């Protein structure tokens, strides 16, 4: 009797737990034999724009700001130095040449012989690393037969000397001089001093300082840590150079790729349109030197194995700004730019533009396959111009796939108009953008289920969940946003027959030089980290499968039932089944995967999770949200795992 009541008591204790667990068990069916779609190698890519100090002061490793005195205020970033009562003067001089690139230089005159010169503050300081080498270069000449030397010093905020060198220009002709030195200390806020040694005057231009440890150690190259973060994502494509930067505030300030190639000193600097865009984040010192130009973008794509996707201006300035358009009968030069770009990227070395590519050191073609015409342009003015571009490009290069804009938003009148027009035009690829609250991403996970399977392909070209609202400086790259993007991305992958490309935007932000949040990767002068959103993008990208197979809950795609979202694919190269499962619920959930048409045993599960939706990664804790791996096992055709609350999980099992 005693024993029976004990058993009853015990059953009462465990029964509710058993019911709860039974309720929590979610059965997923994977149909590994039913291929639904091919996943293009371009599926997960990156969107680069020179916003937030993304290029100058960011990816482009130049440490000197306003190196050729071409900013509107020619001495911006520079200041005069008079050490120990030294005397001298400077004069910004115009060369009076017909070229619009690099028109100015500086004349420095020392009256005291020592201690007179100028100093450059860098981009929010210069990030300098102990024992690293630095390449200084300058165009210089002596004035009036003088014999003045230049003392080059890297200094810390307290004036401590980090590294130095001297050089003596010879003669009255402009010549480029270079000298290298090492730094004895690490400093995030260093500056560069140039002091004259000797009485007399000297002319200087294109004053430049680069670290030696650039990506692939290329002189005048890119910041290695930033490129590495991109390379680690194994992106399928890089879209460049933006974004609104393509359009410019005015047509004059639009991005013109031809002005971004050839010798750095011949690239004409212009104001960056983000300089004055947000009153609450004015950045008066934000210009585009184009040291990172179209050749370098193509080279970057090649380095990291990504397809290049350049976007060109379609004859329209940003419609949020001047909305200026070029008259239809004046569009030819714009269209010619597009044709010439294809020749620059792919043409033989004996073609006009292919020759220029070869002269820059790349005789092999870059194999460009896609080209964007216009960014976030809308209205009939866009369609009218696009038709002319499309006709000319398709006539000469039918193999190039064209990416067309569907405007700024994923719905509304503008979108509906463009979507209808572009489908009538049989567009190759339509670029859709969504900067929306996290809930929008969860609610829209089935967005593409009903898209025309035979119509244009979709490029989810710019998206990011906004924790506050679009354009708010208070938006955060928190886990809630990243989680909702991951859920949405399962919907993109499930529809890979329609959605062939996707990229989060914007990509980079400098902690002291940003205009827009949220952003995928944050940097300061020495450090960089990937946000929680970056971890999601990377996890999806490095686990891109070759083909989509169904992942079902109760015979329906896993698209939000009990907060669960998922996609399944097969990697044909490694012969693995890949399951991506997001638990957007606040409770843990058990998942049982019944695998049909598949035999496998062992695998791994990579998990991103946090118990706090507001958690963000930071310079101090770069992996607050970071991947955790564990082994998983298939038993009798079933894989059972526990999904943490608010988690993104990728399971790979060898077939
Ligand atoms: O990503 C930031 C901006 O958002 C892009 O420049 C523009 O295309 C979009 O409006």
XYZ file of C-alpha atoms and ligand atoms in Angstrom:
665
model
C 0.000 0.000 0.000
C 2.745 2.256 1.071
C 4.663 1.400 -2.086
C 1.613 2.088 -4.335
C 0.991 5.517 -2.891
C 4.669 6.310 -3.358
C 4.428 5.373 -7.067
C 1.261 7.439 -7.428
C 2.935 10.359 -5.720
C 5.933 10.021 -8.023
C 3.748 9.844 -11.155
C 1.873 12.969 -10.066
C 5.190 14.707 -9.779
C 6.546 13.791 -13.219
C 3.293 13.698 -15.211
C 2.873 17.487 -15.660
C 6.538 17.758 -16.615
C 6.029 15.006 -19.150
C 2.980 16.796 -20.607
C 4.859 20.096 -20.864
C 7.784 18.369 -22.537
C 5.467 16.511 -24.872
C 3.788 19.796 -25.768
C 7.098 21.421 -26.398
C 8.372 18.759 -28.764
C 8.202 20.092 -32.323
C 8.401 17.619 -35.117
C 10.065 18.790 -38.302
C 10.075 16.634 -41.411
C 12.997 17.050 -43.794
C 12.414 15.711 -47.313
C 15.979 15.344 -48.407
C 15.051 13.858 -51.790
C 12.727 16.647 -52.886
C 14.849 19.375 -54.415
C 12.844 22.594 -54.455
C 15.381 25.079 -55.791
C 19.020 25.703 -56.535
C 20.738 28.119 -54.206
C 22.891 30.475 -56.243
C 26.484 30.963 -55.069
C 25.568 34.659 -54.908
C 22.853 34.053 -52.311
C 24.498 35.804 -49.342
C 26.661 38.810 -50.109
C 27.679 42.213 -48.796
C 26.647 45.762 -49.584
C 29.462 48.286 -49.413
C 28.924 52.024 -49.306
C 31.196 54.907 -48.352
C 28.926 55.916 -45.485
C 29.942 56.110 -41.805
C 33.592 56.604 -42.847
C 33.368 53.278 -44.658
C 36.064 54.054 -47.250
C 38.109 57.151 -46.357
C 39.004 56.784 -42.674
C 37.846 53.162 -42.805
C 38.552 50.432 -45.336
C 40.962 52.618 -47.322
C 43.995 52.544 -45.043
C 45.275 56.075 -45.800
C 45.970 57.798 -42.466
C 46.249 61.396 -43.718
C 43.000 63.318 -44.090
C 42.806 65.856 -46.911
C 46.190 64.754 -48.235
C 46.152 67.064 -51.246
C 44.365 70.105 -49.747
C 41.341 69.616 -52.019
C 38.641 69.793 -49.319
C 36.380 72.876 -49.585
C 38.322 74.298 -46.646
C 41.841 73.480 -47.864
C 43.422 73.311 -44.408
C 40.732 71.086 -42.916
C 42.500 68.361 -40.948
C 45.748 70.364 -40.940
C 47.156 72.877 -38.476
C 50.248 75.027 -38.444
C 53.004 74.201 -35.943
C 55.487 76.703 -34.566
C 57.708 74.897 -32.048
C 59.806 76.862 -29.557
C 58.941 80.219 -31.096
C 59.695 79.100 -34.649
C 58.586 81.397 -37.444
C 57.225 80.673 -40.887
C 54.129 80.736 -43.078
C 52.101 78.609 -45.443
C 50.260 79.322 -48.654
C 47.645 77.178 -50.380
C 48.391 77.558 -54.066
C 46.382 76.602 -57.116
C 48.400 74.944 -59.850
C 46.353 76.661 -62.523
C 46.141 73.443 -64.513
C 43.178 72.519 -66.668
C 42.578 69.207 -64.857
C 39.935 69.332 -62.131
C 41.736 66.664 -60.087
C 44.281 67.739 -57.488
C 44.433 71.429 -58.269
C 46.051 72.632 -55.040
C 49.318 72.217 -53.141
C 50.842 73.835 -50.063
C 53.935 76.026 -49.900
C 55.691 76.028 -46.530
C 58.281 78.663 -45.737
C 60.474 78.524 -42.668
C 62.064 81.746 -41.450
C 63.604 80.274 -38.329
C 65.194 77.196 -39.894
C 63.750 74.793 -37.322
C 60.415 74.023 -35.650
C 58.066 75.323 -38.370
C 55.652 73.023 -40.152
C 52.179 71.519 -40.284
C 50.400 68.674 -38.579
C 47.638 66.350 -39.782
C 45.054 64.992 -37.357
C 44.069 61.925 -39.374
C 40.542 60.583 -39.363
C 39.589 61.058 -35.697
C 43.300 60.491 -34.999
C 45.595 57.924 -36.600
C 45.651 54.330 -35.368
C 49.296 53.325 -35.052
C 50.644 49.918 -33.995
C 53.888 49.145 -32.186
C 56.614 47.661 -34.433
C 54.476 48.091 -37.509
C 56.064 49.709 -40.565
C 54.663 52.929 -42.100
C 55.157 54.234 -45.622
C 55.251 57.997 -45.939
C 55.080 59.546 -49.396
C 54.848 63.074 -50.746
C 55.102 64.995 -53.974
C 57.618 67.790 -53.352
C 59.951 70.366 -54.852
C 62.375 73.015 -53.612
C 61.482 76.666 -54.119
C 63.942 79.343 -55.349
C 66.893 76.960 -55.441
C 66.525 76.230 -51.726
C 67.788 73.209 -49.809
C 65.204 72.468 -47.167
C 64.755 69.037 -45.551
C 61.505 67.572 -44.263
C 61.339 65.995 -40.825
C 58.433 63.526 -40.609
C 57.243 62.603 -37.128
C 54.416 60.458 -35.859
C 53.405 61.724 -32.431
C 51.037 60.693 -29.658
C 48.458 63.072 -28.135
C 50.983 63.947 -25.395
C 53.618 64.820 -27.998
C 55.577 61.572 -27.490
C 57.492 60.533 -30.589
C 56.256 57.230 -32.088
C 58.375 57.158 -35.225
C 60.253 59.514 -37.512
C 62.180 59.901 -40.758
C 63.691 62.652 -42.878
C 63.854 63.293 -46.569
C 65.295 66.022 -48.752
C 63.569 66.913 -52.022
C 65.910 67.789 -54.853
C 65.411 70.496 -57.433
C 62.542 72.561 -58.661
C 60.570 69.770 -60.416
C 57.705 67.900 -58.771
C 58.822 64.404 -57.758
C 57.373 61.700 -55.561
C 59.452 60.816 -52.482
C 58.901 57.884 -50.147
C 60.377 56.899 -46.831
C 59.428 54.191 -44.337
C 59.792 53.894 -40.592
C 58.499 51.860 -37.653
C 56.401 52.869 -34.698
C 57.718 52.247 -31.183
C 54.293 52.212 -29.549
C 50.621 51.557 -30.169
C 48.411 54.635 -30.214
C 44.817 55.101 -31.396
C 44.986 58.887 -31.556
C 48.341 59.692 -33.110
C 48.973 62.586 -35.506
C 51.557 63.357 -38.174
C 53.943 66.305 -37.995
C 55.942 67.658 -40.924
C 58.665 70.103 -39.892
C 61.030 72.044 -42.125
C 64.726 71.773 -41.455
C 66.575 74.738 -42.952
C 65.539 78.239 -43.928
C 63.580 78.593 -47.132
C 60.464 77.296 -48.849
C 59.280 73.935 -50.084
C 56.153 72.838 -52.010
C 54.241 69.733 -50.935
C 51.295 67.782 -52.331
C 49.680 64.328 -51.883
C 51.033 63.884 -48.374
C 50.309 60.276 -47.505
C 50.929 57.754 -44.747
C 49.960 54.086 -44.986
C 50.553 51.165 -42.652
C 52.577 48.344 -44.191
C 50.236 45.680 -42.830
C 47.447 46.361 -45.322
C 45.367 43.546 -46.807
C 47.797 41.363 -48.798
C 50.489 43.951 -47.906
C 49.502 46.034 -50.921
C 51.095 49.480 -50.848
C 48.367 52.094 -50.527
C 45.882 49.303 -49.828
C 43.022 48.370 -47.541
C 42.771 47.826 -43.789
C 43.513 44.145 -43.299
C 41.294 43.544 -40.259
C 38.268 44.970 -42.060
C 38.806 42.931 -45.212
C 39.376 39.850 -43.075
C 35.937 40.259 -41.490
C 34.482 40.318 -44.995
C 36.550 37.375 -46.190
C 35.428 35.364 -43.142
C 31.845 35.738 -44.329
C 32.707 34.115 -47.677
C 30.297 36.512 -49.390
C 28.833 35.492 -52.731
C 29.012 39.037 -54.065
C 30.022 42.569 -53.159
C 27.697 45.349 -54.194
C 29.528 48.673 -54.510
C 29.842 51.641 -54.199
C 26.408 52.060 -52.530
C 23.689 53.230 -51.869
C 22.732 56.862 -52.135
C 26.382 57.699 -52.751
C 25.853 56.469 -56.313
C 23.202 59.123 -56.869
C 24.849 62.067 -55.095
C 22.968 65.063 -53.733
C 23.291 66.646 -57.177
C 24.215 65.134 -60.516
C 27.573 66.874 -60.274
C 28.236 65.028 -57.033
C 27.224 61.632 -58.367
C 29.653 58.742 -58.286
C 31.575 58.598 -61.581
C 33.630 55.437 -61.784
C 35.987 56.748 -64.459
C 37.231 59.371 -62.025
C 38.150 56.655 -59.518
C 40.744 54.717 -61.527
C 44.377 55.376 -62.496
C 47.024 57.017 -60.309
C 45.637 58.094 -56.911
C 46.777 61.696 -57.414
C 44.659 61.967 -60.564
C 41.409 60.929 -58.901
C 39.200 63.927 -58.392
C 37.988 64.339 -54.835
C 34.358 65.257 -54.157
C 32.243 65.890 -51.096
C 30.649 62.800 -49.591
C 26.847 63.142 -49.745
C 26.634 61.871 -46.136
C 28.702 64.902 -45.042
C 25.597 67.027 -44.584
C 22.766 64.485 -44.808
C 21.758 64.254 -41.148
C 21.632 67.468 -39.146
C 22.077 65.417 -35.978
C 25.212 63.755 -37.371
C 26.930 66.404 -39.488
C 30.371 65.291 -40.712
C 31.953 68.363 -42.333
C 35.240 66.558 -42.970
C 33.680 63.713 -44.962
C 34.953 63.665 -48.560
C 35.658 60.945 -51.108
C 39.287 60.745 -52.171
C 38.490 57.647 -54.300
C 41.754 56.038 -53.204
C 39.391 53.091 -52.986
C 38.147 53.199 -56.558
C 36.578 50.822 -59.035
C 39.780 48.904 -59.764
C 40.252 48.281 -56.039
C 36.622 47.206 -55.627
C 37.010 44.626 -58.390
C 40.288 43.481 -56.885
C 38.674 43.139 -53.468
C 35.913 40.964 -54.939
C 38.481 38.767 -56.600
C 40.518 38.483 -53.393
C 37.589 37.256 -51.337
C 35.961 35.136 -54.036
C 32.871 37.328 -54.445
C 31.074 38.307 -57.646
C 31.371 42.048 -58.326
C 28.095 43.951 -58.490
C 28.733 47.599 -59.358
C 25.774 49.991 -59.283
C 25.851 53.021 -61.584
C 24.022 56.317 -61.621
C 21.091 56.218 -64.065
C 20.973 59.957 -64.754
C 19.176 60.849 -61.532
C 20.442 62.526 -58.367
C 19.106 61.370 -54.999
C 15.351 61.950 -54.892
C 15.531 62.675 -51.155
C 17.834 65.613 -52.037
C 17.688 67.594 -55.294
C 15.944 64.894 -57.373
C 17.749 66.424 -60.346
C 17.587 64.354 -63.557
C 19.530 64.543 -66.758
C 17.330 65.207 -69.794
C 16.530 62.037 -71.720
C 18.246 63.305 -74.852
C 21.395 63.972 -72.785
C 21.619 60.514 -71.260
C 24.197 59.086 -73.667
C 27.322 59.841 -71.589
C 25.743 58.050 -68.633
C 24.925 55.028 -70.764
C 28.407 55.145 -72.269
C 29.826 54.983 -68.728
C 27.960 51.709 -68.250
C 29.187 50.240 -71.537
C 32.729 51.349 -70.801
C 32.580 49.853 -67.342
C 31.770 46.456 -68.803
C 34.750 46.856 -71.117
C 36.943 47.952 -68.207
C 35.938 44.854 -66.229
C 35.801 42.267 -68.993
C 37.288 43.671 -72.188
C 40.494 42.475 -73.866
C 43.720 44.299 -73.105
C 43.689 45.896 -76.545
C 40.317 47.540 -75.963
C 40.306 51.142 -74.719
C 39.113 50.351 -71.218
C 40.534 46.855 -70.956
C 43.918 48.464 -71.600
C 43.433 50.766 -68.621
C 42.666 47.754 -66.426
C 45.822 46.054 -67.696
C 47.865 49.199 -67.037
C 46.668 49.107 -63.446
C 48.114 45.615 -63.133
C 45.238 43.310 -64.059
C 45.383 42.100 -67.673
C 42.995 39.235 -66.879
C 39.326 40.192 -67.024
C 37.416 40.533 -63.760
C 34.535 38.523 -65.200
C 31.773 40.843 -64.157
C 28.352 39.261 -64.710
C 25.936 41.783 -63.180
C 25.462 45.510 -63.256
C 23.048 47.698 -61.300
C 21.379 50.664 -62.978
C 20.224 53.154 -60.362
C 19.865 52.934 -56.604
C 16.560 53.571 -54.842
C 15.262 55.569 -57.791
C 11.554 55.720 -58.359
C 8.819 57.090 -60.602
C 8.367 57.152 -64.359
C 11.533 59.246 -64.647
C 13.443 56.151 -63.536
C 11.653 53.767 -65.881
C 12.181 56.137 -68.844
C 15.912 56.248 -68.231
C 16.230 52.595 -67.352
C 14.667 51.574 -70.662
C 17.360 53.445 -72.583
C 20.133 51.929 -70.469
C 18.678 48.446 -70.821
C 18.364 48.667 -74.589
C 21.938 49.852 -75.088
C 23.508 47.400 -72.645
C 21.526 44.365 -73.785
C 22.312 45.121 -77.420
C 26.036 45.065 -76.791
C 26.305 42.758 -73.777
C 23.254 40.472 -73.634
C 25.011 38.226 -71.126
C 25.169 40.922 -68.417
C 22.342 40.625 -65.895
C 20.905 43.997 -64.948
C 19.809 44.867 -61.426
C 16.911 47.359 -61.294
C 15.630 49.439 -58.393
C 12.186 48.980 -56.875
C 12.608 52.164 -54.843
C 13.080 52.797 -51.171
C 10.361 50.610 -49.678
C 9.058 47.075 -50.064
C 5.435 48.227 -50.414
C 3.303 51.287 -51.172
C 2.490 53.132 -54.388
C 6.074 53.681 -55.511
C 6.901 50.034 -55.062
C 3.714 48.822 -56.758
C 4.301 51.066 -59.762
C 7.919 49.989 -60.222
C 7.193 46.352 -59.529
C 4.541 46.301 -62.259
C 6.687 48.202 -64.736
C 9.804 46.147 -64.146
C 7.910 42.893 -64.514
C 6.423 44.130 -67.769
C 9.932 44.986 -68.911
C 11.016 41.446 -67.972
C 13.745 42.788 -65.697
C 16.539 40.340 -64.861
C 16.837 41.172 -61.183
C 14.751 43.501 -58.989
C 16.443 45.120 -56.012
C 14.144 45.360 -52.957
C 15.022 47.270 -49.776
C 13.595 46.933 -46.296
C 14.607 48.978 -43.289
C 11.811 47.894 -40.981
C 11.097 47.017 -37.299
C 12.027 43.489 -36.137
C 8.368 42.430 -36.129
C 8.125 43.234 -39.855
C 10.840 40.684 -40.566
C 8.987 37.997 -38.616
C 5.666 38.872 -40.248
C 7.149 38.830 -43.751
C 8.937 35.522 -43.675
C 6.512 34.206 -46.307
C 6.850 37.299 -48.519
C 8.357 35.401 -51.414
C 6.228 32.240 -51.167
C 3.720 33.814 -53.536
C 6.115 35.529 -55.968
C 5.961 34.551 -59.630
C 8.455 31.693 -60.023
C 9.029 32.575 -63.680
C 9.359 36.327 -63.228
C 12.439 38.432 -62.450
C 14.815 37.277 -59.744
C 14.911 39.198 -56.488
C 17.910 40.836 -54.882
C 17.179 41.711 -51.249
C 19.721 44.465 -51.733
C 19.493 46.430 -48.496
C 17.883 45.284 -45.291
C 18.318 45.708 -41.565
C 15.879 45.538 -38.664
C 15.576 48.953 -37.029
C 15.301 48.841 -33.235
C 13.885 52.409 -33.080
C 13.048 53.659 -36.580
C 14.812 54.184 -39.911
C 17.301 57.021 -39.700
C 17.235 57.173 -35.892
C 20.697 57.612 -34.385
C 19.502 55.437 -31.491
C 19.085 52.248 -33.510
C 21.081 49.396 -32.021
C 22.579 46.259 -33.497
C 20.895 44.218 -30.812
C 20.066 40.551 -30.677
C 16.357 41.115 -31.224
C 17.087 42.702 -34.609
C 19.590 40.025 -35.596
C 17.207 37.253 -34.554
C 14.363 38.670 -36.628
C 16.668 39.035 -39.646
C 17.706 35.384 -39.256
C 14.052 34.284 -39.225
C 13.411 36.334 -42.366
C 16.509 34.916 -44.050
C 15.124 31.381 -43.686
C 12.253 32.665 -45.860
C 14.734 34.005 -48.415
C 16.593 30.725 -48.554
C 13.381 28.703 -48.769
C 12.564 30.806 -51.846
C 16.001 30.608 -53.414
C 14.441 29.952 -56.824
C 13.192 33.569 -56.712
C 15.596 35.302 -54.318
C 19.082 34.864 -55.676
C 20.951 37.511 -53.681
C 20.677 39.257 -50.328
C 22.782 41.746 -48.388
C 22.491 43.548 -45.060
C 23.087 47.319 -45.164
C 25.053 49.365 -44.406
C 28.238 47.389 -43.950
C 30.794 49.460 -41.998
C 30.654 52.220 -39.401
C 33.427 54.082 -37.621
C 32.580 54.524 -33.931
C 33.381 58.250 -34.115
C 32.554 58.975 -37.744
C 29.172 57.341 -38.377
C 25.976 58.910 -39.714
C 23.662 55.880 -39.878
C 22.825 53.029 -37.522
C 22.526 50.050 -37.369
C 25.561 48.744 -39.289
C 27.024 45.299 -39.757
C 30.635 45.910 -38.683
C 31.952 48.589 -36.324
C 35.511 49.838 -36.282
C 37.648 52.416 -34.544
C 41.187 53.393 -35.487
C 42.663 50.130 -34.251
C 39.869 47.660 -33.657
C 36.910 46.112 -35.469
C 34.137 43.695 -34.567
C 31.149 42.030 -36.157
C 27.774 42.785 -34.611
C 25.203 40.150 -33.681
C 23.758 40.797 -37.155
C 27.170 40.048 -38.644
C 27.244 36.730 -36.797
C 23.879 35.854 -38.347
C 24.986 36.879 -41.850
C 28.203 34.936 -41.534
C 26.485 31.847 -40.169
C 24.066 31.786 -43.092
C 26.709 32.556 -45.674
C 29.315 30.009 -44.630
C 26.537 27.429 -44.429
C 24.974 28.108 -47.794
C 23.787 24.849 -49.308
C 23.537 23.973 -52.995
C 19.842 23.070 -53.154
C 16.775 23.737 -51.018
C 14.781 20.796 -49.681
C 11.497 21.037 -47.725
C 11.561 21.514 -43.955
C 8.008 21.044 -42.729
C 6.017 21.313 -39.525
C 2.643 19.580 -39.885
C 3.175 19.492 -43.626
C 3.681 23.275 -43.851
C 6.978 25.143 -44.293
C 8.522 26.018 -40.939
C 7.647 29.706 -41.024
C 6.684 30.923 -37.593
C 4.699 28.083 -35.991
C 5.275 28.537 -32.244
C 8.002 31.018 -33.082
C 9.986 28.496 -35.140
C 11.405 29.358 -38.557
C 13.563 27.152 -40.708
C 15.092 26.189 -44.012
C 16.844 23.024 -45.118
C 19.383 22.515 -47.847
C 21.924 20.055 -49.100
C 25.529 20.923 -49.725
C 26.403 18.874 -52.788
C 30.128 19.532 -52.435
C 30.429 18.144 -48.917
C 27.387 15.879 -49.093
C 25.822 17.313 -45.974
C 22.311 18.145 -44.896
C 22.099 21.700 -43.532
C 19.268 22.775 -41.266
C 18.831 26.408 -40.288
C 16.358 26.790 -37.448
C 15.446 29.951 -35.578
C 13.648 29.808 -32.266
C 12.219 33.322 -31.921
C 10.250 32.321 -28.820
C 11.335 33.191 -25.296
C 11.143 29.571 -24.143
C 13.405 26.659 -25.046
C 11.889 24.240 -27.534
C 12.686 20.664 -28.360
C 12.950 19.871 -32.017
C 12.792 16.443 -33.548
C 13.854 16.228 -37.172
C 12.579 13.214 -39.080
C 14.830 12.900 -42.051
C 13.287 11.299 -45.099
C 15.489 10.206 -47.977
C 18.587 10.749 -45.977
C 20.928 8.643 -43.935
C 23.433 10.222 -41.678
C 24.786 9.877 -38.195
C 26.982 12.546 -36.804
C 26.911 16.259 -37.203
C 27.490 19.602 -35.539
C 25.153 22.310 -34.396
C 26.289 25.931 -34.323
C 24.197 28.105 -32.111
C 23.867 31.868 -31.691
C 21.743 32.847 -28.737
C 21.197 35.278 -25.942
C 18.730 35.440 -23.084
C 18.666 39.204 -23.560
C 17.109 40.628 -26.696
C 18.814 43.964 -26.100
C 22.323 42.430 -25.991
C 24.869 43.931 -28.419
C 28.434 43.031 -29.340
C 31.047 45.708 -28.659
C 34.758 46.472 -28.913
C 35.114 45.257 -25.335
C 32.996 42.093 -25.763
C 33.050 41.420 -29.510
C 31.497 37.972 -29.151
C 28.790 38.681 -26.581
C 26.668 37.035 -29.251
C 28.987 34.542 -30.884
C 28.859 31.023 -32.282
C 28.904 27.992 -29.979
C 29.362 24.549 -31.493
C 28.230 21.167 -30.218
C 28.024 17.668 -31.661
C 24.661 16.171 -32.663
C 23.674 12.613 -33.452
C 21.029 11.067 -35.703
C 19.405 7.988 -34.150
C 17.006 5.783 -36.118
C 16.517 8.513 -38.707
C 15.694 11.111 -36.077
C 17.689 14.030 -34.870
C 16.580 15.506 -31.561
C 17.968 18.801 -30.321
C 16.989 21.392 -27.805
C 16.704 24.917 -29.199
C 17.608 27.650 -26.767
C 15.216 30.573 -26.302
C 15.886 33.320 -28.850
C 18.390 31.298 -30.813
C 19.630 30.838 -34.369
C 20.891 27.321 -35.068
C 22.644 25.705 -37.977
C 22.960 21.934 -38.006
C 25.147 20.107 -40.504
C 24.973 16.329 -40.812
C 27.094 14.296 -43.193
C 24.982 12.112 -45.454
O 22.215 51.992 -46.305
C 22.046 53.358 -46.126
C 21.183 53.986 -47.207
O 19.896 53.459 -47.144
C 21.606 53.700 -48.614
O 22.570 54.573 -49.054
C 20.354 53.900 -49.391
O 20.333 53.153 -50.565
C 19.273 53.539 -48.396
O 18.305 54.507 -48.342
